[in-house]
XYZ file of C-alpha atoms in Angstrom:
324
model
C -0.023 0.031 -0.015
C 1.331 3.432 -0.851
C 1.884 6.283 1.542
C -1.031 8.193 0.019
C -3.301 5.230 0.990
C -2.475 5.863 4.626
C -0.113 4.225 7.014
C 0.424 0.634 6.155
C 2.455 -1.872 8.248
C 1.956 -2.379 11.912
C 0.293 0.428 14.022
C 2.631 2.424 16.445
C 2.790 1.445 20.066
C 3.303 3.772 22.973
C 6.889 2.726 23.512
C 7.849 3.572 19.925
C 6.188 6.937 19.976
C 7.840 7.739 23.403
C 11.270 6.853 22.017
C 10.871 9.269 19.015
C 9.647 12.036 21.326
C 12.525 11.475 23.680
C 15.025 11.551 20.836
C 13.680 14.951 19.653
C 13.776 16.359 23.170
C 17.444 15.318 23.587
C 18.329 16.745 20.192
C 16.574 20.124 20.969
C 18.468 20.464 24.219
C 21.800 19.600 22.672
C 21.475 21.937 19.762
C 20.443 24.801 22.062
C 23.626 24.335 24.021
C 25.560 25.072 20.696
C 23.594 27.751 18.950
C 20.857 30.352 19.647
C 17.819 29.368 17.545
C 14.001 30.055 17.869
C 11.999 27.065 19.093
C 9.737 26.921 16.112
C 12.602 26.886 13.688
C 14.258 24.010 15.574
C 10.997 22.143 15.696
C 10.413 22.509 11.947
C 13.902 21.294 11.242
C 13.333 18.164 13.370
C 10.069 17.572 11.495
C 11.842 17.743 8.088
C 14.565 15.341 9.186
C 12.152 12.807 10.547
C 10.043 13.270 7.388
C 13.121 12.682 5.269
C 12.951 16.160 3.743
C 15.452 18.864 2.749
C 15.407 22.425 3.944
C 16.158 25.799 2.369
C 17.422 28.334 4.850
C 16.816 31.777 3.394
C 18.102 34.631 5.571
C 20.514 37.454 6.105
C 24.220 36.685 6.326
C 25.688 35.966 9.719
C 22.621 34.723 11.563
C 23.966 31.277 12.215
C 22.719 29.107 9.343
C 25.886 27.044 8.904
C 26.464 26.884 12.668
C 22.918 25.548 13.218
C 23.554 22.835 10.535
C 26.862 21.803 12.347
C 25.109 21.721 15.695
C 22.287 19.553 14.355
C 24.750 17.113 12.713
C 26.677 16.759 16.036
C 23.430 16.376 18.017
C 22.203 13.644 15.686
C 25.610 11.910 15.697
C 25.769 12.149 11.869
C 28.568 12.805 9.441
C 28.666 16.471 8.315
C 29.939 18.061 5.093
C 29.872 21.660 3.807
C 29.832 22.774 0.198
C 30.590 26.418 -0.453
C 28.952 27.300 -3.762
C 30.746 29.615 -6.284
C 30.200 30.283 -9.905
C 33.142 27.816 -10.967
C 31.877 24.942 -8.740
C 31.419 21.853 -10.890
C 28.864 18.964 -10.473
C 31.887 16.639 -9.903
C 33.067 18.801 -7.002
C 29.769 17.964 -5.363
C 28.898 14.402 -6.326
C 32.459 13.027 -6.916
C 34.188 11.701 -10.025
C 35.982 8.599 -11.440
C 39.804 8.759 -11.153
C 42.165 6.453 -13.025
C 44.141 4.269 -10.689
C 47.440 3.593 -12.573
C 48.516 0.811 -10.129
C 45.470 -1.187 -10.698
C 44.926 -0.087 -14.286
C 41.252 0.899 -13.732
C 39.034 3.764 -12.828
C 37.705 4.123 -9.268
C 35.026 6.366 -7.803
C 36.110 9.170 -5.542
C 32.909 10.286 -3.683
C 32.254 13.978 -3.173
C 30.992 15.752 -0.001
C 27.343 14.952 -0.895
C 27.998 11.444 0.470
C 27.781 12.750 4.149
C 24.608 12.425 6.211
C 23.997 16.178 6.835
C 25.208 18.444 3.904
C 25.101 22.255 4.159
C 25.172 23.644 0.718
C 26.132 27.275 1.421
C 24.829 30.020 -0.968
C 23.233 27.520 -3.333
C 22.139 30.394 -5.619
C 25.834 31.106 -6.402
C 26.307 27.856 -8.101
C 25.714 27.618 -11.817
C 22.498 25.936 -13.204
C 24.657 22.943 -14.265
C 25.915 22.408 -10.681
C 22.402 23.050 -9.206
C 21.026 20.316 -11.484
C 23.552 17.912 -10.112
C 21.829 18.120 -6.798
C 18.439 17.113 -8.246
C 19.035 13.334 -8.397
C 20.836 13.443 -4.997
C 17.970 15.090 -3.223
C 15.154 13.092 -4.894
C 16.510 9.574 -5.467
C 19.098 9.567 -2.811
C 21.752 8.367 -5.261
C 24.422 9.676 -7.652
C 25.010 8.490 -11.126
C 28.495 8.987 -12.520
C 29.378 7.434 -15.970
C 26.274 5.225 -16.017
C 27.121 3.715 -12.610
C 24.845 4.655 -9.594
C 26.102 5.040 -6.105
C 23.755 5.161 -3.087
C 24.004 7.938 -0.695
C 24.368 7.654 3.123
C 21.207 7.116 5.142
C 19.811 9.221 6.764
C 20.492 12.046 4.273
C 19.453 15.656 4.480
C 20.451 18.708 2.442
C 20.353 22.165 4.306
C 20.918 24.708 1.645
C 21.366 28.484 2.364
C 20.809 31.494 0.263
C 21.208 35.227 1.238
C 18.224 37.252 -0.085
C 20.188 40.544 0.029
C 23.039 39.461 -2.214
C 21.826 39.146 -5.735
C 24.988 40.062 -7.724
C 26.704 36.969 -9.201
C 23.677 34.600 -8.245
C 21.510 32.305 -10.293
C 17.857 32.051 -9.317
C 16.896 28.496 -8.240
C 14.706 26.982 -10.883
C 11.238 25.757 -9.840
C 12.304 22.060 -10.131
C 15.118 22.713 -7.629
C 12.980 24.693 -5.229
C 10.361 21.959 -5.307
C 12.877 19.446 -3.889
C 12.989 21.303 -0.608
C 10.389 20.212 1.834
C 10.625 23.525 3.740
C 11.929 26.992 3.486
C 12.775 28.527 6.863
C 14.158 31.799 8.124
C 16.208 32.142 11.314
C 15.959 35.939 11.800
C 17.955 37.958 14.347
C 17.906 36.736 17.950
C 16.403 39.010 20.574
C 18.725 41.188 22.608
C 19.117 38.962 25.663
C 19.757 35.870 23.456
C 22.342 37.837 21.346
C 24.120 38.998 24.483
C 24.165 35.442 25.879
C 25.621 34.235 22.529
C 28.377 36.817 22.652
C 29.352 35.661 26.116
C 29.295 31.927 25.239
C 31.381 32.318 22.124
C 34.138 34.122 24.076
C 34.989 30.674 25.439
C 35.442 29.110 22.062
C 33.463 27.103 19.528
C 30.381 25.783 21.423
C 29.340 23.361 18.651
C 32.633 21.552 18.706
C 31.976 20.725 22.404
C 28.572 19.146 21.766
C 28.031 15.459 22.350
C 25.780 13.379 20.249
C 22.205 13.010 21.605
C 21.333 10.254 19.077
C 22.771 8.256 16.239
C 22.024 7.119 12.712
C 20.118 4.005 13.888
C 17.737 6.151 16.053
C 17.112 8.705 13.213
C 16.309 5.969 10.747
C 13.923 4.384 13.339
C 12.136 7.664 13.816
C 11.798 8.091 10.096
C 10.326 4.624 9.845
C 7.815 5.440 12.592
C 6.786 8.677 10.855
C 5.870 6.702 7.698
C 3.579 4.527 9.867
C 1.693 7.361 11.307
C -2.039 7.065 10.353
C -3.615 9.638 7.915
C -7.351 9.470 7.275
C -9.079 10.005 3.951
C -10.523 13.291 5.188
C -7.182 14.653 6.029
C -5.806 13.789 2.618
C -8.810 15.451 0.969
C -8.099 18.456 3.134
C -4.399 18.636 1.799
C -5.674 18.276 -1.810
C -8.182 21.124 -1.191
C -5.523 23.387 0.081
C -3.345 22.624 -3.054
C -6.315 23.330 -5.363
C -6.959 26.575 -3.593
C -3.474 27.874 -4.263
C -3.703 26.859 -7.926
C -7.022 28.805 -8.264
C -5.822 31.941 -6.686
C -5.769 34.924 -9.076
C -2.389 36.009 -7.667
C -0.678 32.704 -8.481
C 0.878 31.708 -11.840
C 2.043 28.415 -10.680
C 0.325 26.768 -7.753
C 1.485 23.994 -5.327
C 2.376 20.759 -7.170
C 1.361 17.235 -6.269
C 4.808 16.741 -4.799
C 4.016 19.628 -2.556
C 0.955 17.807 -1.226
C 2.975 14.580 -0.724
C 5.744 16.511 1.268
C 3.104 18.398 3.346
C 1.437 15.066 4.341
C 4.779 13.593 5.244
C 5.722 16.538 7.319
C 2.350 16.450 9.052
C 2.914 12.732 9.907
C 6.346 13.480 11.298
C 4.982 16.432 13.376
C 2.252 14.163 14.775
C 4.857 11.588 15.870
C 7.019 14.169 17.618
C 3.936 15.492 19.454
C 3.273 12.015 20.765
C 0.474 10.880 18.414
C 0.044 7.851 16.087
C -2.289 9.764 13.747
C -1.987 13.160 11.914
C -4.535 15.967 12.424
C -5.631 19.076 10.441
C -3.653 21.055 13.069
C -0.469 19.382 11.897
C -1.129 20.310 8.292
C -2.039 23.978 9.248
C 1.031 24.404 11.298
C 3.321 23.398 8.427
C 1.424 24.659 5.401
C 3.168 27.970 5.060
C 6.777 26.696 5.453
C 6.113 23.732 3.104
C 3.995 25.446 0.369
C 4.891 29.132 0.199
C 8.248 28.834 -1.523
C 6.840 26.590 -4.178
C 4.259 29.243 -5.535
C 5.186 31.399 -8.540
C 3.234 34.577 -8.296
C 1.746 36.280 -11.359
C 3.406 39.532 -12.509
C 0.250 41.484 -11.742
C 0.183 40.178 -8.077
C 1.567 43.675 -6.978
C 3.955 42.633 -4.137
C 1.941 39.736 -2.808
C 3.892 36.927 -1.221
C 3.531 33.129 -1.214
C 2.942 33.161 2.526
C -0.148 35.374 2.060
C -1.579 33.069 -0.421
C -1.134 30.072 1.844
C -2.663 31.768 4.791
C -5.644 32.820 2.668
C -5.970 29.335 1.401
C -5.991 28.003 5.027
C -8.577 30.575 6.034
C -10.908 29.638 3.204
C -10.542 25.919 3.195
C -12.569 23.944 5.797
C -11.012 20.959 7.410
C -13.314 17.977 6.815
C-alpha cells in the first residue's frame, strides 16, 4: 500500500512513540547548547529530518545558518559536510568523479561531499545551473550516477541549503524544479537582545558546537523516520491537503500553484509532526502548522500580483478551506 493510502504496516505502540519524542527532546536540548535558535525553527527542522525532507534556509548573512547545521549534525551523531557554492563549482566537485588508478589499471570512484549524512550547501544560488542540476538526483532519489554507474548515498541524508536574499549580484535564481525538492523554506531571523548578548558571552569561550556530544545516532534517526511513515492519515485529511493545493492553484495572484509533490511532502511533514507530538495519527492542526513553510516557496506569483507573497496566499488558502 502506498503512503497516500494511509499508514500501512503495523500500528505504532506507545513505547515507539515515546522513543521518538525522547530523541527529539534530547536533540533540541543539545542543539540549544551550541547555537541560539528560535524554538519553532528548531521544531520545523526536526520535523523535516524525521520526514526525510530537505530544507532551504533563506536569511541574512551571519545569523548562524551554517552553525545551526553543524550543531544539528553533531546532536544527531551524523557525518557532516559543507559545500561552498561559487560560480566555478562543478557537479563533480559535489557528487564525486571517477579517477584512474594507474597501479590497478582501472578507474575508481572518489565520492564527493554529498555522501555525508548532513550536507550544508552554502549560498546555493551562487552555483551555476549545471551544478544546481547535479543536486536534483541526490535530493530526490538519494543516489548519484556517474558514468552510468549509480552510487547510493548515506542514510539518513538531509540537505540544508542556504541563500542570502540581500546578495543578488553573481547569483543564479533557483529553478522551480530545484525549489520543489526542498520540503521547507525556513528563516532564522535575528535573535532577541538577551539571546544575542548570551551568544556573545558563550562564544568568548570558544566554539560551542565543537564541544557538543551526540544525543542520538544514525540508527535512532532511521527508526524515527520509519515510525513517521507508519503514522496514520485519514481519507478526510488527505482530501483537506488536496483542497489546500487546489486553492493555491485557483488563486488569481498565482501563476504556478502547489504541485502534487508539495502535497506529498506536506502530508509527510504532518505525519512527522504528529509523531514528535506523541500521536500515532495526523490531524488538520499538523497540516495547518506546516502549510506555510512547506507550500509558500513553491508558488510562482503572477506579475500582476503587485507585491503579494507566497505566505499570504497560503494563509488565505488556510482561512478559506474547511478541514473535513
